[in-house]
């Protein structure tokens, strides 16, 4: 056997061994999300944070009223994945190690500065999980969208009729908005220089525009969303005004129309309609439309952020009728078809999303 043939046999054997291990990730892939959700619901991260130092299993189980043997198994799973860590302690007679926080575990605190807990609770809710069981029906030729099959209607209509899920959805999107807006303000706040008014289209409970106006007090902010969303949105006293309406009919006038993680929920035809309404809302000479969305890398490039983008694309397939994450070419298509003359792309550091600024 030649060297090339020997290498080929070795590579095939290695791939076979890797496949035998990797297949288990797809068999039990749901377990990680379910156990992390369990940890959030139990308040494990908050209990460790409040303790102020390494906390033993016995102390932790007492603090959050859990069965010690069951909690031990949960913590063993989470520490194996480095969500929490253990460190030796010698002064305790019952336990010889204690649990401590990590940067990842702090993101599981409901009220933490970098919390992502609300998004996890949203995506792991029965309503959001149900469409995944019908994903194949969506992919079939002439197939029905999986969200329609699971709920009998689209997600926006369902949320409008189910206040609990609407609140859960708004909390999840607000959680993401905090992370994204803080990154934009830290990395490219200069894009808001000279902007006196801005309308956040599909702004949910208003947290996005609230964060922006707080950082840029010269901006008058409008939070624009559907009536059932605006009805329960909190009042802000910092130059933010709530406006109810339908973006397919009209968008409030402002120097800038801002759309964050909203266009990916729609197909190209709907995106073009929304962008046209935004174009009508901003001044022809000085106005602009800012789009904060994922931009899928093309070709064979690999990376953790591309992996997140591809997962988000599957989420859009499951949770919307025609939504999708787009490549730069696909974004250019909807932007140009909406009548914009040019655009610029600004990557947001450490985020899957980028800032696209479209000019009339």
Tab-separated table of C-alpha atoms in Angstrom, residues 41-288:
chain	number	residue	atom	x	y	z
A	41	UNK	CA	-35.204	28.567	37.022
A	42	UNK	CA	-33.545	27.351	40.234
A	43	UNK	CA	-31.537	30.560	40.558
A	44	UNK	CA	-28.216	28.748	40.944
A	45	UNK	CA	-26.072	31.581	39.581
A	46	UNK	CA	-27.797	34.151	41.799
A	47	UNK	CA	-27.302	31.973	44.883
A	48	UNK	CA	-23.565	31.584	44.210
A	49	UNK	CA	-23.182	35.296	43.450
A	50	UNK	CA	-24.998	36.287	46.662
A	51	UNK	CA	-22.816	33.958	48.721
A	52	UNK	CA	-19.791	36.034	47.768
A	53	UNK	CA	-17.346	33.118	47.561
A	54	UNK	CA	-17.099	29.357	47.032
A	55	UNK	CA	-20.357	27.717	48.093
A	56	UNK	CA	-20.589	24.057	49.077
A	57	UNK	CA	-23.198	21.696	47.722
A	58	UNK	CA	-24.895	21.424	51.111
A	59	UNK	CA	-25.074	25.200	51.492
A	60	UNK	CA	-26.240	25.696	47.889
A	61	UNK	CA	-28.950	23.029	48.144
A	62	UNK	CA	-30.195	24.580	51.374
A	63	UNK	CA	-30.180	28.085	49.882
A	64	UNK	CA	-32.305	27.188	46.853
A	65	UNK	CA	-34.328	24.419	48.591
A	66	UNK	CA	-33.158	21.532	46.406
A	67	UNK	CA	-32.534	17.839	46.943
A	68	UNK	CA	-28.722	17.621	47.437
A	69	UNK	CA	-28.273	14.407	45.463
A	70	UNK	CA	-30.239	15.696	42.462
A	71	UNK	CA	-28.583	19.111	42.600
A	72	UNK	CA	-25.185	17.409	42.680
A	73	UNK	CA	-25.971	15.749	39.340
A	74	UNK	CA	-27.098	19.054	37.832
A	75	UNK	CA	-23.949	20.798	39.040
A	76	UNK	CA	-21.730	17.948	37.838
A	77	UNK	CA	-23.207	18.396	34.355
A	78	UNK	CA	-22.799	22.186	34.393
A	79	UNK	CA	-19.272	22.202	35.816
A	80	UNK	CA	-18.177	19.615	33.239
A	81	UNK	CA	-19.150	22.196	30.617
A	82	UNK	CA	-17.296	24.939	32.516
A	83	UNK	CA	-20.493	26.881	33.163
A	84	UNK	CA	-19.573	26.809	36.856
A	85	UNK	CA	-16.238	25.878	38.396
A	86	UNK	CA	-15.220	24.084	41.567
A	87	UNK	CA	-12.326	25.023	43.808
A	88	UNK	CA	-10.952	23.136	46.845
A	89	UNK	CA	-11.927	24.251	50.321
A	90	UNK	CA	-10.501	22.707	53.465
A	91	UNK	CA	-12.333	24.361	56.329
A	92	UNK	CA	-15.676	22.636	55.687
A	93	UNK	CA	-16.179	19.264	57.366
A	94	UNK	CA	-18.952	18.115	55.025
A	95	UNK	CA	-17.685	19.178	51.579
A	96	UNK	CA	-14.146	19.465	50.256
A	97	UNK	CA	-14.903	21.781	47.341
A	98	UNK	CA	-17.128	24.742	46.547
A	99	UNK	CA	-18.789	26.143	43.425
A	100	UNK	CA	-17.846	29.525	41.978
A	101	UNK	CA	-19.098	31.688	39.150
A	102	UNK	CA	-17.603	32.027	35.670
A	103	UNK	CA	-18.179	34.694	32.986
A	104	UNK	CA	-20.577	32.216	31.354
A	105	UNK	CA	-22.582	31.488	34.511
A	106	UNK	CA	-23.035	35.208	35.189
A	107	UNK	CA	-24.881	35.418	31.874
A	108	UNK	CA	-27.462	33.058	33.392
A	109	UNK	CA	-28.412	35.546	36.119
A	110	UNK	CA	-31.815	37.047	35.333
A	111	UNK	CA	-30.751	40.569	36.331
A	112	UNK	CA	-27.055	40.348	35.582
A	113	UNK	CA	-25.332	43.077	33.593
A	114	UNK	CA	-24.631	40.675	30.713
A	115	UNK	CA	-27.638	38.438	31.293
A	116	UNK	CA	-28.868	36.220	28.458
A	117	UNK	CA	-31.272	34.331	30.705
A	118	UNK	CA	-34.435	35.788	29.159
A	119	UNK	CA	-33.429	34.627	25.678
A	120	UNK	CA	-32.760	31.105	26.947
A	121	UNK	CA	-36.128	31.012	28.715
A	122	UNK	CA	-37.833	32.272	25.550
A	123	UNK	CA	-36.181	29.863	23.129
A	124	UNK	CA	-36.717	26.905	25.480
A	125	UNK	CA	-40.405	27.687	26.054
A	126	UNK	CA	-42.985	25.165	24.754
A	127	UNK	CA	-44.307	27.686	22.222
A	128	UNK	CA	-40.880	28.266	20.655
A	129	UNK	CA	-39.898	24.601	20.723
A	130	UNK	CA	-43.100	23.330	19.087
A	131	UNK	CA	-42.303	24.500	15.499
A	132	UNK	CA	-39.010	22.581	15.454
A	133	UNK	CA	-40.973	19.323	15.398
A	134	UNK	CA	-42.507	20.369	12.059
A	135	UNK	CA	-39.416	21.806	10.373
A	136	UNK	CA	-39.365	19.127	7.674
A	137	UNK	CA	-42.908	20.032	6.585
A	138	UNK	CA	-41.696	23.561	5.914
A	139	UNK	CA	-38.823	22.376	3.744
A	140	UNK	CA	-40.983	20.155	1.548
A	141	UNK	CA	-42.145	21.571	-1.765
A	142	UNK	CA	-45.388	23.475	-1.115
A	143	UNK	CA	-44.860	22.743	2.567
A	144	UNK	CA	-46.612	24.692	5.300
A	145	UNK	CA	-44.460	26.913	7.552
A	146	UNK	CA	-43.677	24.988	10.723
A	147	UNK	CA	-44.799	27.894	12.917
A	148	UNK	CA	-48.202	27.785	11.229
A	149	UNK	CA	-48.460	24.047	11.680
A	150	UNK	CA	-47.513	24.266	15.365
A	151	UNK	CA	-49.567	27.314	16.399
A	152	UNK	CA	-52.120	27.686	13.627
A	153	UNK	CA	-50.910	31.254	13.004
A	154	UNK	CA	-47.729	33.289	12.785
A	155	UNK	CA	-45.786	34.220	15.902
A	156	UNK	CA	-46.834	37.894	15.916
A	157	UNK	CA	-50.518	36.982	15.758
A	158	UNK	CA	-50.050	34.395	18.496
A	159	UNK	CA	-48.248	36.905	20.721
A	160	UNK	CA	-50.977	39.493	20.178
A	161	UNK	CA	-53.571	37.027	21.500
A	162	UNK	CA	-51.421	35.541	24.289
A	163	UNK	CA	-50.112	38.160	26.693
A	164	UNK	CA	-47.875	35.766	28.651
A	165	UNK	CA	-45.961	34.762	25.555
A	166	UNK	CA	-45.871	38.364	24.336
A	167	UNK	CA	-44.228	39.381	27.613
A	168	UNK	CA	-41.773	36.482	27.404
A	169	UNK	CA	-40.924	37.448	23.820
A	170	UNK	CA	-40.422	41.113	24.717
A	171	UNK	CA	-38.208	40.189	27.682
A	172	UNK	CA	-36.090	37.969	25.433
A	173	UNK	CA	-35.658	40.596	22.731
A	174	UNK	CA	-34.964	43.272	25.354
A	175	UNK	CA	-32.232	41.057	26.804
A	176	UNK	CA	-30.539	40.875	23.407
A	177	UNK	CA	-31.094	44.583	22.810
A	178	UNK	CA	-29.134	45.507	25.941
A	179	UNK	CA	-26.100	43.509	24.796
A	180	UNK	CA	-26.247	44.798	21.231
A	181	UNK	CA	-26.834	48.458	22.040
A	182	UNK	CA	-24.058	48.511	24.627
A	183	UNK	CA	-21.694	47.073	21.990
A	184	UNK	CA	-22.810	49.648	19.385
A	185	UNK	CA	-22.443	52.544	21.833
A	186	UNK	CA	-19.022	51.322	22.905
A	187	UNK	CA	-17.762	50.551	19.401
A	188	UNK	CA	-19.382	52.990	16.967
A	189	UNK	CA	-21.340	55.701	18.774
A	190	UNK	CA	-20.077	58.199	16.187
A	191	UNK	CA	-22.739	57.025	13.720
A	192	UNK	CA	-25.281	58.960	15.811
A	193	UNK	CA	-23.439	62.293	15.560
A	194	UNK	CA	-25.764	64.946	14.157
A	195	UNK	CA	-28.885	62.797	14.615
A	196	UNK	CA	-31.626	64.793	16.358
A	197	UNK	CA	-34.435	62.219	16.087
A	198	UNK	CA	-34.582	58.449	15.622
A	199	UNK	CA	-37.448	55.988	15.316
A	200	UNK	CA	-36.889	52.394	16.410
A	201	UNK	CA	-39.101	50.373	14.071
A	202	UNK	CA	-40.409	47.258	15.805
A	203	UNK	CA	-38.801	48.456	19.030
A	204	UNK	CA	-40.752	46.211	21.391
A	205	UNK	CA	-40.857	47.497	24.960
A	206	UNK	CA	-38.569	50.422	24.131
A	207	UNK	CA	-35.388	49.287	25.865
A	208	UNK	CA	-33.306	49.793	22.683
A	209	UNK	CA	-34.229	53.439	22.202
A	210	UNK	CA	-34.044	54.014	25.971
A	211	UNK	CA	-30.413	52.826	26.063
A	212	UNK	CA	-29.550	54.893	22.991
A	213	UNK	CA	-31.130	58.124	24.229
A	214	UNK	CA	-29.482	57.695	27.622
A	215	UNK	CA	-26.081	57.480	25.887
A	216	UNK	CA	-26.953	60.159	23.308
A	217	UNK	CA	-29.243	62.637	25.129
A	218	UNK	CA	-29.372	64.957	22.118
A	219	UNK	CA	-31.554	62.393	20.303
A	220	UNK	CA	-35.343	62.449	20.545
A	221	UNK	CA	-36.426	58.810	20.376
A	222	UNK	CA	-39.600	57.181	19.116
A	223	UNK	CA	-40.371	53.576	19.971
A	224	UNK	CA	-42.650	52.284	17.207
A	225	UNK	CA	-44.460	48.959	17.380
A	226	UNK	CA	-47.853	47.276	17.152
A	227	UNK	CA	-50.609	48.507	19.507
A	228	UNK	CA	-50.639	45.405	21.736
A	229	UNK	CA	-46.895	45.850	22.311
A	230	UNK	CA	-47.059	49.592	22.992
A	231	UNK	CA	-50.001	49.139	25.377
A	232	UNK	CA	-47.780	47.298	27.892
A	233	UNK	CA	-44.495	49.110	27.215
A	234	UNK	CA	-43.031	50.911	30.265
A	235	UNK	CA	-42.945	54.695	30.331
A	236	UNK	CA	-39.538	56.368	30.021
A	237	UNK	CA	-38.813	59.909	31.125
A	238	UNK	CA	-35.709	60.507	29.044
A	239	UNK	CA	-36.940	61.719	25.680
A	240	UNK	CA	-38.545	58.450	24.535
A	241	UNK	CA	-42.046	58.506	23.093
A	242	UNK	CA	-44.071	55.368	22.335
A	243	UNK	CA	-45.949	55.296	19.036
A	244	UNK	CA	-48.366	52.551	17.982
A	245	UNK	CA	-48.862	51.661	14.348
A	246	UNK	CA	-48.160	49.309	11.446
A	247	UNK	CA	-44.797	49.559	9.678
A	248	UNK	CA	-46.344	48.213	6.467
A	249	UNK	CA	-48.576	51.306	6.325
A	250	UNK	CA	-46.319	54.101	7.564
A	251	UNK	CA	-43.352	54.844	9.826
A	252	UNK	CA	-43.076	57.970	12.053
A	253	UNK	CA	-40.894	60.741	10.640
A	254	UNK	CA	-37.344	61.019	12.006
A	255	UNK	CA	-33.774	61.716	10.915
A	256	UNK	CA	-33.000	58.004	11.217
A	257	UNK	CA	-35.117	54.865	11.013
A	258	UNK	CA	-33.541	52.127	13.100
A	259	UNK	CA	-34.345	48.419	12.670
A	260	UNK	CA	-32.647	45.890	14.917
A	261	UNK	CA	-33.068	42.150	14.450
A	262	UNK	CA	-36.438	42.698	12.873
A	263	UNK	CA	-36.054	42.370	9.093
A	264	UNK	CA	-34.740	38.812	9.420
A	265	UNK	CA	-38.257	37.774	10.427
A	266	UNK	CA	-39.565	38.628	6.953
A	267	UNK	CA	-39.097	37.474	3.374
A	268	UNK	CA	-37.525	39.692	0.721
A	269	UNK	CA	-40.854	41.107	-0.507
A	270	UNK	CA	-41.892	42.189	2.983
A	271	UNK	CA	-38.404	43.552	3.757
A	272	UNK	CA	-38.500	45.733	0.667
A	273	UNK	CA	-41.933	47.100	1.651
A	274	UNK	CA	-40.741	47.899	5.188
A	275	UNK	CA	-37.560	49.557	3.936
A	276	UNK	CA	-39.551	51.670	1.465
A	277	UNK	CA	-41.731	52.943	4.325
A	278	UNK	CA	-38.587	53.713	6.326
A	279	UNK	CA	-37.128	55.557	3.331
A	280	UNK	CA	-40.276	57.678	3.159
A	281	UNK	CA	-39.931	58.514	6.869
A	282	UNK	CA	-36.413	60.007	6.741
A	283	UNK	CA	-35.181	63.193	5.034
A	284	UNK	CA	-34.172	62.650	1.435
A	285	UNK	CA	-30.848	64.494	1.661
A	286	UNK	CA	-29.598	63.805	5.180
A	287	UNK	CA	-31.661	60.823	6.345
A	288	UNK	CA	-30.540	57.254	6.681
